[in-house]
Amino acid sequence: MAVGGGNEAEPAALLRTRINTSVRFKTKISSHSVSHHSSHSSIRNLKSHSNLGPQTAGQPSSIVASSSDKPAADVPPVEGQREQLGHRLEQEEHKALEMSVVEMALSTVEGVPNLYVGGLWALRRSQSLLDRKITHVLSLVSFNPSSLKNFNDEPFSEYGKPFKHLLIDIDDFEDEDLLIELPNAVKFIDDGLSRHQKSTSSGSDVATAVERIGLDSEESGSSASGSTPAASSDQPPPPQGHPRRGAVFVHCAAGKSRSISALIAYLLWRYPDRFTGPAGAQLASTLEGPEADESVAEPVRAALALIKQTRPLAEPNPGFMQQLDLWWQMGCPADGDIETQPIYQRWLYQRAARESINAGQAPSQLWFEDEAAASSTKPSGSSSSSSSPSSSAPTPDRKLRCKKCRRILATAPFIVPHRPREDAAASCQHFFIEPLGWMRAELEKGELGGRLSCPNPKCGAGVGRYDWKGFPCSCGSREDPAFSLQKARVDEELSRAALRMPPGRGGNGNL
């Protein structure tokens, strides 16, 4: 069954193929290398890993689910008898097999007891869900899993009756609206994990106690481990007379993108202090490649890094990472109306604009950043090319003026940060800015590109150009879409705040 799109896929068939193929290659997995053992020993080891059975000494923790699994009743055995073994497992084969087994697992989240993540394969392992005392199941897939059968041939509509279930219908595409679903997902997870906290006088006590578990510990837990973390002496029991803490399983198709995105949103909302400051910076620094993209806020990257400690394949698609960055910018509004958030409205507009541009048309609706900022109670200050929250530190008052008439064309909040490429042969010849109200007459023409003229009716000098499809700067960097003012046609003005001097010094007290 194909589910979703993007970078997730139904793992079950792929998994069985990988395991059977690896057995034909006569393999045996060990913690550091693949050795030559007897054929019966090799088959026993492979079956042990394919069933996600109990972890034993020498086995790699990254491919073991839990000591509480019951493989005989929960996972189909490796089919058929194999010939005499002797083939040495190649590195790529070992990695593929290991990743397949990880995909099957119910992985924990470091420092958050009773929170699990996985894919459809893990959802089918009904006995493993019961062994972990799962009470809530959050499904982020594009179909209703009620007909999905476990390995006893029972549909989820039957074996899932013990669980409170929430289905969020979403595909794994970069432009899917994840933001609108996050409040429901976050509240569902929190309800499952800490229902009793809402009726206590000090709801932060348990959160504070849980926060002391795991993150400051040197033991990070085994990768893809489904075992429940040991109880901590710092963690108080649930208050008497209130429901006991539940356990939540969050899944998508492969436990890689959609489910991980929901977990990141929850962690940022529930434990924001864990992912800021030196601790957050250290976590974020462990990411490599595209995941280390600094255009995404550091706390978002830190939360992903935490999840990857126990779920190595965690990798939300780039569009979801950008939306999680906006979730952080908005203050993680799990209890608010996200549709009224200017940042969310802006994202919706940008998505609609991209759809129009991809169809070869200019956007039918226009969004002007200065007008949006003026109508909002919150300062805008965020640009289309920079997702990081603006710093509270004082910055110079920056203005771009028409060189001919001195009319102000853009101020600091609406000037897009622009980073030249490191290997750039030439300097930037443009100031890139956001779409602003004075461009209305030109943009309402419905053209994909054109000239920008000074809005002063007595001037009208050409000051730049725009292109909805974007264009490269002379420095090698590119903006999409692009609204630019030519440096030769405008003056950049930087003014600093006056420094107050003690009375009697500096004349009137200003420097």
Coordinates of C-alpha atoms in Angstrom, one line a residue:
M1 CA 0.0 0.0 0.0
A2 CA 1.5 3.3 -1.1
V3 CA 1.0 6.0 1.4
G4 CA 1.6 9.7 1.2
G5 CA 4.4 11.0 -1.0
G6 CA 7.7 12.9 -0.7
N7 CA 10.4 11.0 1.3
E8 CA 8.2 8.4 3.0
A9 CA 7.0 5.0 1.7
E10 CA 5.2 2.0 3.0
P11 CA 8.0 0.0 4.7
A12 CA 6.5 -3.5 5.1
A13 CA 7.1 -4.9 1.6
L14 CA 10.4 -3.2 1.2
L15 CA 11.5 -4.5 4.6
R16 CA 10.6 -8.2 3.9
T17 CA 12.5 -7.9 0.6
R18 CA 15.6 -6.5 2.3
I19 CA 15.6 -9.1 5.0
N20 CA 15.0 -12.1 2.7
T21 CA 17.6 -10.8 0.3
S22 CA 20.2 -10.3 3.0
V23 CA 19.5 -13.9 4.3
R24 CA 20.2 -15.2 0.8
F25 CA 23.5 -13.5 1.0
K26 CA 24.2 -15.7 4.0
T27 CA 24.6 -12.9 6.6
K28 CA 25.3 -12.5 10.3
I29 CA 25.1 -9.2 12.0
S30 CA 27.4 -8.3 14.9
S31 CA 27.8 -5.0 16.8
H32 CA 31.0 -4.0 14.9
S33 CA 31.5 -6.3 12.0
V34 CA 30.0 -9.2 10.1
S35 CA 31.8 -12.4 11.0
H36 CA 31.9 -16.0 9.6
H37 CA 29.9 -18.2 11.9
S38 CA 28.0 -21.4 11.3
S39 CA 24.9 -21.3 9.2
H40 CA 22.5 -22.1 12.0
S41 CA 24.0 -19.4 14.2
S42 CA 23.7 -16.9 11.3
I43 CA 20.0 -17.7 10.7
R44 CA 19.2 -17.5 14.4
N45 CA 20.8 -14.0 14.6
L46 CA 19.1 -12.7 11.5
K47 CA 15.7 -14.0 12.8
S48 CA 16.4 -12.3 16.1
H49 CA 16.9 -9.0 14.4
S50 CA 14.1 -9.3 12.0
N51 CA 11.7 -10.0 14.8
L52 CA 13.0 -7.2 16.9
G53 CA 13.5 -9.5 19.8
P54 CA 15.3 -9.1 23.1
Q55 CA 18.6 -7.3 23.0
T56 CA 21.7 -9.3 24.0
A57 CA 25.3 -8.4 24.5
G58 CA 27.1 -7.7 21.3
Q59 CA 24.1 -6.7 19.3
P60 CA 23.9 -3.2 17.9
S61 CA 21.4 -1.2 20.0
S62 CA 20.4 0.8 16.9
I63 CA 18.4 -2.1 15.6
V64 CA 16.8 -3.5 18.7
A65 CA 13.3 -2.5 19.6
S66 CA 12.6 -3.7 23.1
S67 CA 13.1 -6.5 25.6
S68 CA 9.3 -6.7 25.9
D69 CA 8.6 -7.8 22.3
K70 CA 7.0 -11.1 21.6
P71 CA 8.3 -12.0 18.1
A72 CA 6.6 -15.4 17.7
A73 CA 3.1 -13.8 17.9
D74 CA 3.8 -10.4 16.6
V75 CA 6.1 -10.6 13.5
P76 CA 6.1 -13.1 10.7
P77 CA 9.1 -15.4 10.6
V78 CA 11.8 -15.4 7.9
E79 CA 10.4 -17.7 5.3
G80 CA 12.1 -20.9 4.1
Q81 CA 15.2 -22.8 4.8
R82 CA 18.5 -21.2 3.6
E83 CA 21.5 -22.9 2.1
Q84 CA 24.9 -23.1 3.8
L85 CA 26.1 -19.6 4.8
G86 CA 29.5 -18.2 4.2
H87 CA 29.0 -14.9 2.4
R88 CA 30.4 -11.8 4.0
L89 CA 27.9 -9.0 4.3
E90 CA 29.0 -5.9 2.4
Q91 CA 28.9 -2.5 4.2
E92 CA 26.0 -1.2 2.1
E93 CA 24.0 -4.4 2.6
H94 CA 24.5 -4.2 6.3
K95 CA 23.4 -0.6 6.4
A96 CA 20.3 -1.3 4.3
L97 CA 19.3 -4.3 6.6
E98 CA 19.9 -2.3 9.7
M99 CA 17.9 0.6 8.5
S100 CA 15.0 -1.8 7.5
V101 CA 14.9 -3.1 11.1
V102 CA 15.0 0.4 12.5
E103 CA 12.0 1.2 10.4
M104 CA 10.1 -1.6 12.1
A105 CA 10.8 -0.4 15.6
L106 CA 8.8 1.6 18.0
S107 CA 11.4 4.2 19.0
T108 CA 11.4 6.2 22.2
V109 CA 12.1 9.9 22.6
E110 CA 15.0 10.7 24.9
G111 CA 13.9 12.4 28.1
V112 CA 10.1 12.0 27.5
P113 CA 8.9 8.7 29.1
N114 CA 6.1 6.8 27.4
L115 CA 6.3 8.7 24.0
Y116 CA 7.0 6.4 21.0
V117 CA 7.3 7.0 17.3
G118 CA 7.3 4.6 14.3
G119 CA 5.7 3.7 11.0
L120 CA 2.9 1.5 9.7
W121 CA 4.9 -1.7 10.4
A122 CA 5.1 -0.8 14.1
L123 CA 1.3 0.0 14.1
R124 CA 0.7 -3.6 12.9
R125 CA 2.6 -5.0 15.8
S126 CA -0.3 -4.9 18.2
Q127 CA 1.3 -7.0 20.9
S128 CA 4.2 -4.5 21.1
L129 CA 1.7 -1.7 21.5
L130 CA 0.0 -3.5 24.4
D131 CA 3.3 -4.5 26.0
R132 CA 4.1 -0.8 26.2
K133 CA 0.7 0.1 27.6
I134 CA -0.1 2.4 24.8
T135 CA -3.2 4.5 25.5
H136 CA -3.2 7.0 22.6
V137 CA -2.3 6.5 18.9
L138 CA -1.8 9.5 16.6
S139 CA -1.8 8.7 12.9
L140 CA -0.5 11.2 10.4
V141 CA -1.3 9.5 7.1
S142 CA -3.4 10.1 4.0
F143 CA -5.8 7.2 4.5
N144 CA -7.9 5.7 7.3
P145 CA -5.9 2.8 8.9
S146 CA -9.0 1.1 10.2
S147 CA -8.6 -1.8 7.7
L148 CA -4.8 -2.2 8.3
K149 CA -4.3 -5.7 9.7
N150 CA -1.9 -6.9 12.3
F151 CA 0.1 -10.1 12.1
N152 CA -2.9 -12.0 13.5
D153 CA -5.0 -10.9 10.5
E154 CA -7.1 -8.6 12.7
P155 CA -8.0 -5.1 11.4
F156 CA -7.0 -2.0 13.3
S157 CA -10.7 -1.3 13.8
E158 CA -10.6 -4.3 16.1
Y159 CA -7.2 -4.5 17.7
G160 CA -7.1 -0.8 18.0
K161 CA -10.1 -0.6 20.3
P162 CA -8.0 -0.2 23.5
F163 CA -6.5 3.0 22.1
K164 CA -7.8 6.5 21.8
H165 CA -7.1 7.3 18.2
L166 CA -6.7 10.5 16.3
L167 CA -6.2 10.5 12.5
I168 CA -4.7 13.6 10.8
D169 CA -5.1 13.3 7.0
I170 CA -1.9 14.7 5.6
D171 CA 0.5 13.8 2.8
D172 CA 4.3 14.0 3.0
F173 CA 4.6 16.8 0.5
E174 CA 6.6 20.0 1.2
D175 CA 3.7 22.3 0.5
E176 CA 1.2 20.4 2.7
D177 CA -0.4 22.6 5.4
L178 CA 1.2 21.0 8.5
L179 CA 0.9 24.2 10.6
I180 CA -2.9 24.0 10.7
E181 CA -2.7 20.5 12.1
L182 CA -0.1 21.1 14.8
P183 CA -2.3 22.4 17.6
N184 CA -4.6 19.3 17.5
A185 CA -1.6 17.0 17.3
V186 CA 0.3 18.7 20.2
K187 CA -2.8 18.7 22.5
F188 CA -3.5 15.1 21.7
I189 CA 0.0 14.0 22.6
D190 CA 0.0 16.1 25.8
D191 CA -3.4 14.8 26.8
G192 CA -2.1 11.2 26.4
L193 CA 1.1 11.8 28.4
S194 CA 0.0 14.1 31.2
R195 CA -3.8 14.3 31.6
H196 CA -3.5 14.6 35.3
Q197 CA -1.4 17.7 35.1
K198 CA -4.3 19.8 34.0
S199 CA -6.2 19.3 37.3
T200 CA -3.3 19.9 39.6
S201 CA -2.4 23.2 41.3
S202 CA 1.1 23.1 40.0
G203 CA 1.0 21.8 36.4
S204 CA 4.7 22.5 35.9
D205 CA 5.9 20.2 38.7
V206 CA 5.8 17.1 36.6
A207 CA 7.2 18.8 33.5
T208 CA 10.1 20.1 35.7
A209 CA 10.7 16.6 37.0
V210 CA 10.6 15.0 33.6
E211 CA 13.0 17.7 32.3
R212 CA 15.6 16.4 34.7
I213 CA 15.3 12.9 33.2
G214 CA 17.5 11.9 30.3
L215 CA 18.8 15.1 28.7
D216 CA 21.4 15.7 31.4
S217 CA 22.2 12.0 31.6
E218 CA 25.2 10.5 29.7
E219 CA 23.1 7.5 28.8
S220 CA 21.2 8.4 25.6
G221 CA 19.3 5.2 25.2
S222 CA 19.6 2.8 22.4
S223 CA 18.8 3.7 18.9
A224 CA 15.4 2.5 17.7
S225 CA 14.8 1.1 21.1
G226 CA 11.2 0.5 22.1
S227 CA 11.8 -0.2 25.7
T228 CA 10.3 2.1 28.3
P229 CA 12.9 4.2 30.1
A230 CA 13.6 3.2 33.7
A231 CA 11.7 5.3 36.3
S232 CA 13.6 8.1 37.8
S233 CA 13.7 8.9 41.5
D234 CA 13.2 12.6 40.5
Q235 CA 9.9 11.9 38.8
P236 CA 6.9 12.2 41.2
P237 CA 4.1 9.7 40.9
P238 CA 0.8 11.0 39.4
P239 CA -1.3 12.8 42.1
Q240 CA -3.7 10.6 43.9
G241 CA -7.2 10.5 42.5
H242 CA -6.2 11.5 39.0
P243 CA -5.7 9.3 35.9
R244 CA -2.3 7.6 35.6
R245 CA 0.1 8.7 33.0
G246 CA -0.7 7.3 29.5
A247 CA 1.6 6.3 26.7
V248 CA 1.4 7.7 23.2
F249 CA 2.4 6.2 19.9
V250 CA 2.9 8.7 17.0
H251 CA 3.2 7.2 13.5
C252 CA 3.1 8.0 9.8
A253 CA 4.1 5.7 6.9
A254 CA 7.8 5.1 7.8
G255 CA 8.2 7.1 11.0
K256 CA 10.5 9.5 9.2
S257 CA 8.8 12.8 8.3
R258 CA 5.2 13.5 9.3
S259 CA 5.3 11.8 12.7
I260 CA 8.7 13.4 13.5
S261 CA 7.3 16.8 12.6
A262 CA 4.5 16.3 15.1
L263 CA 7.0 15.3 17.8
I264 CA 9.2 18.3 17.1
A265 CA 6.2 20.6 17.5
Y266 CA 5.3 19.0 20.8
L267 CA 8.8 19.1 22.2
L268 CA 9.1 22.8 21.3
W269 CA 5.8 23.6 22.9
R270 CA 6.2 21.5 26.0
Y271 CA 10.0 21.9 26.8
P272 CA 11.1 25.1 25.0
D273 CA 14.0 25.7 27.4
R274 CA 15.6 22.4 26.5
F275 CA 16.4 23.6 23.0
T276 CA 17.7 27.1 23.6
G277 CA 21.0 28.4 24.9
P278 CA 24.1 26.3 25.0
A279 CA 22.2 23.0 25.4
G280 CA 20.2 23.7 22.2
A281 CA 23.3 24.8 20.3
Q282 CA 25.1 21.6 21.3
L283 CA 22.3 19.4 20.1
A284 CA 21.9 21.3 16.8
S285 CA 25.6 21.1 16.1
T286 CA 25.3 17.3 15.8
L287 CA 23.2 17.6 12.6
E288 CA 25.0 17.3 9.2
G289 CA 24.1 18.0 5.6
P290 CA 20.7 19.6 4.7
E291 CA 19.4 19.0 8.2
A292 CA 21.9 21.6 9.5
D293 CA 20.4 24.4 7.4
E294 CA 20.8 27.5 9.5
S295 CA 17.8 29.2 7.9
V296 CA 15.8 27.0 10.3
A297 CA 15.8 28.2 13.9
E298 CA 18.3 26.5 16.1
P299 CA 15.7 25.2 18.6
V300 CA 13.9 23.3 15.8
R301 CA 17.2 21.7 14.7
A302 CA 18.0 20.9 18.3
A303 CA 14.6 19.1 18.7
L304 CA 15.3 17.1 15.6
A305 CA 18.7 16.2 16.8
L306 CA 17.3 14.9 20.1
I307 CA 14.8 12.6 18.3
K308 CA 17.6 11.3 16.0
Q309 CA 19.4 10.0 19.0
T310 CA 16.8 7.2 19.2
R311 CA 15.3 7.4 15.7
P312 CA 18.3 7.8 13.3
L313 CA 16.1 7.9 10.2
A314 CA 14.1 10.9 11.4
E315 CA 14.1 13.4 8.6
P316 CA 11.2 15.8 8.0
N317 CA 11.0 17.1 4.5
P318 CA 12.4 20.6 4.0
G319 CA 8.9 22.2 3.7
F320 CA 7.9 20.8 7.1
M321 CA 11.1 22.0 8.7
Q322 CA 10.4 25.5 7.4
Q323 CA 6.8 25.3 8.8
L324 CA 8.2 24.1 12.2
D325 CA 10.4 27.2 12.1
L326 CA 7.3 29.3 11.7
W327 CA 5.7 27.3 14.5
W328 CA 8.6 28.4 16.8
Q329 CA 8.4 32.0 15.6
M330 CA 4.7 32.1 16.5
G331 CA 5.4 30.9 20.0
C332 CA 4.1 27.3 19.4
P333 CA 0.4 28.4 19.6
A334 CA -1.1 25.0 20.6
D335 CA -3.9 26.7 22.5
G336 CA -4.5 29.6 20.2
D337 CA -6.2 30.2 16.8
I338 CA -3.4 29.6 14.4
E339 CA -5.5 30.9 11.4
T340 CA -5.4 34.4 12.8
Q341 CA -1.6 34.4 13.1
P342 CA 0.0 36.9 10.6
I343 CA 2.9 34.5 10.1
Y344 CA 0.6 31.7 9.1
Q345 CA -1.5 34.0 6.8
R346 CA 1.7 35.0 5.2
W347 CA 2.8 31.4 4.6
L348 CA -0.6 30.6 3.0
Y349 CA -0.2 33.6 0.7
Q350 CA 3.3 32.5 -0.3
R351 CA 2.1 29.0 -1.0
A352 CA -0.7 30.3 -3.2
A353 CA 1.8 32.6 -5.0
R354 CA 4.1 29.7 -5.7
E355 CA 1.3 27.7 -7.2
S356 CA 0.4 30.6 -9.5
I357 CA 4.0 31.1 -10.5
N358 CA 4.5 27.4 -11.2
A359 CA 1.5 27.7 -13.5
G360 CA 3.2 30.6 -15.4
Q361 CA 1.0 33.3 -13.9
A362 CA 1.5 36.2 -11.5
P363 CA -0.3 35.8 -8.1
S364 CA -3.9 36.8 -8.3
Q365 CA -3.8 38.1 -4.7
L366 CA -1.1 40.4 -3.4
W367 CA 0.5 40.7 0.0
F368 CA 2.4 43.8 1.1
E369 CA 4.6 43.4 4.1
D370 CA 4.4 47.0 5.3
E371 CA 0.7 47.0 5.2
A372 CA 0.5 43.6 7.0
A373 CA 2.9 44.9 9.7
A374 CA 0.8 48.0 10.2
S375 CA -2.4 46.0 10.6
S376 CA -0.9 43.6 13.1
T377 CA -0.4 44.2 16.8
K378 CA 2.9 42.3 16.5
P379 CA 5.9 43.7 14.6
S380 CA 6.6 41.8 11.4
G381 CA 10.3 42.0 11.1
S382 CA 10.6 38.6 9.4
S383 CA 11.6 38.3 5.8
S384 CA 10.9 35.7 3.1
S385 CA 14.5 34.6 3.2
S386 CA 15.2 34.6 6.9
S387 CA 13.1 32.4 9.2
S388 CA 15.0 33.1 12.3
P389 CA 13.3 35.2 14.9
S390 CA 14.6 38.8 15.0
S391 CA 17.0 39.6 17.7
S392 CA 16.0 42.0 20.5
A393 CA 19.4 43.7 20.4
P394 CA 19.4 47.3 19.1
T395 CA 20.2 47.6 15.4
P396 CA 21.0 50.6 13.2
D397 CA 18.1 52.4 11.7
R398 CA 18.6 51.4 8.0
K399 CA 16.8 53.2 5.2
L400 CA 17.0 52.9 1.4
R401 CA 16.2 56.2 -0.4
C402 CA 15.7 57.2 -4.0
K403 CA 18.9 58.8 -5.1
K404 CA 17.1 61.4 -7.1
C405 CA 14.3 62.6 -4.8
R406 CA 15.4 61.1 -1.4
R407 CA 12.0 59.4 -0.9
I408 CA 12.3 56.4 1.5
L409 CA 11.7 53.2 -0.4
A410 CA 12.4 50.6 2.3
T411 CA 13.3 50.4 6.0
A412 CA 15.2 47.8 7.9
P413 CA 12.4 45.3 8.7
F414 CA 11.6 45.0 5.0
I415 CA 15.2 44.6 3.6
V416 CA 15.8 40.9 2.9
P417 CA 19.1 39.6 4.4
H418 CA 21.3 38.6 1.4
R419 CA 24.3 36.4 1.7
P420 CA 26.7 36.4 -1.2
R421 CA 28.2 33.0 -2.2
E422 CA 31.6 32.3 -0.8
D423 CA 33.1 31.9 -4.2
A424 CA 31.4 35.0 -5.6
A425 CA 33.6 36.8 -8.2
A426 CA 31.6 40.1 -7.9
S427 CA 29.9 42.0 -5.2
C428 CA 26.1 42.5 -4.9
Q429 CA 24.6 45.1 -7.2
H430 CA 21.1 44.9 -5.6
F431 CA 19.3 45.5 -2.4
F432 CA 16.5 42.8 -2.2
I433 CA 13.4 43.9 -0.4
E434 CA 9.9 42.6 0.5
P435 CA 6.9 43.5 -1.7
L436 CA 5.7 46.9 -0.3
G437 CA 2.6 48.9 -0.7
W438 CA 4.2 51.5 -3.1
M439 CA 4.6 48.7 -5.7
R440 CA 0.8 48.1 -5.9
A441 CA 0.1 49.9 -9.2
E442 CA 2.9 47.9 -10.9
L443 CA 2.1 44.5 -9.4
E444 CA -1.6 44.8 -10.1
K445 CA -0.8 44.7 -13.8
G446 CA -0.5 40.9 -13.4
E447 CA 2.9 40.6 -15.1
L448 CA 5.5 38.0 -14.0
G449 CA 8.2 40.7 -14.1
G450 CA 8.8 44.4 -14.7
R451 CA 10.4 47.6 -13.6
L452 CA 10.1 49.3 -10.2
S453 CA 9.8 53.1 -10.3
C454 CA 10.0 55.6 -7.4
P455 CA 6.4 56.2 -6.1
N456 CA 7.0 59.9 -5.8
P457 CA 4.8 61.3 -8.6
K458 CA 7.2 64.2 -9.1
C459 CA 10.1 61.8 -9.6
G460 CA 9.2 58.4 -11.1
A461 CA 12.8 57.5 -11.6
G462 CA 13.5 53.8 -12.2
V463 CA 14.9 52.3 -9.1
G464 CA 14.9 48.5 -9.7
R465 CA 13.0 45.6 -11.0
Y466 CA 11.0 42.5 -9.9
D467 CA 10.5 39.0 -11.1
W468 CA 8.1 36.6 -9.5
K469 CA 10.2 33.7 -10.8
G470 CA 13.3 35.2 -9.2
F471 CA 16.7 36.0 -10.6
P472 CA 20.3 35.6 -9.5
C473 CA 22.3 38.4 -8.1
S474 CA 25.7 39.3 -9.5
C475 CA 27.2 37.8 -6.3
G476 CA 25.9 34.3 -7.3
S477 CA 23.1 34.2 -4.8
R478 CA 19.5 33.9 -5.9
E479 CA 16.2 35.2 -4.6
D480 CA 12.8 33.7 -5.4
P481 CA 10.7 35.8 -6.0
A482 CA 13.0 38.8 -6.4
F483 CA 12.2 42.5 -5.7
S484 CA 15.3 44.5 -6.0
L485 CA 16.6 48.0 -5.8
Q486 CA 19.7 48.8 -7.8
K487 CA 22.5 50.1 -5.6
A488 CA 23.4 52.6 -8.3
R489 CA 19.9 54.1 -8.1
V490 CA 19.4 54.3 -4.3
D491 CA 21.3 55.6 -1.3
E492 CA 21.7 53.4 1.9
E493 CA 21.3 55.4 5.1
L494 CA 22.5 54.1 8.4
S495 CA 21.7 56.2 11.5
R496 CA 22.7 55.4 15.0
A497 CA 20.8 56.2 18.2
A498 CA 22.2 59.2 20.1
L499 CA 24.2 58.4 23.2
R500 CA 23.0 60.2 26.3
M501 CA 25.8 62.0 28.2
P502 CA 25.8 63.2 31.8
P503 CA 24.7 66.8 32.3
G504 CA 27.5 69.3 31.8
R505 CA 29.3 67.2 29.2
G506 CA 28.9 67.3 25.5
G507 CA 26.8 70.5 25.4
N508 CA 23.2 69.5 25.3
G509 CA 23.8 66.0 26.6
N510 CA 23.8 64.2 23.3
L511 CA 26.8 62.8 21.5

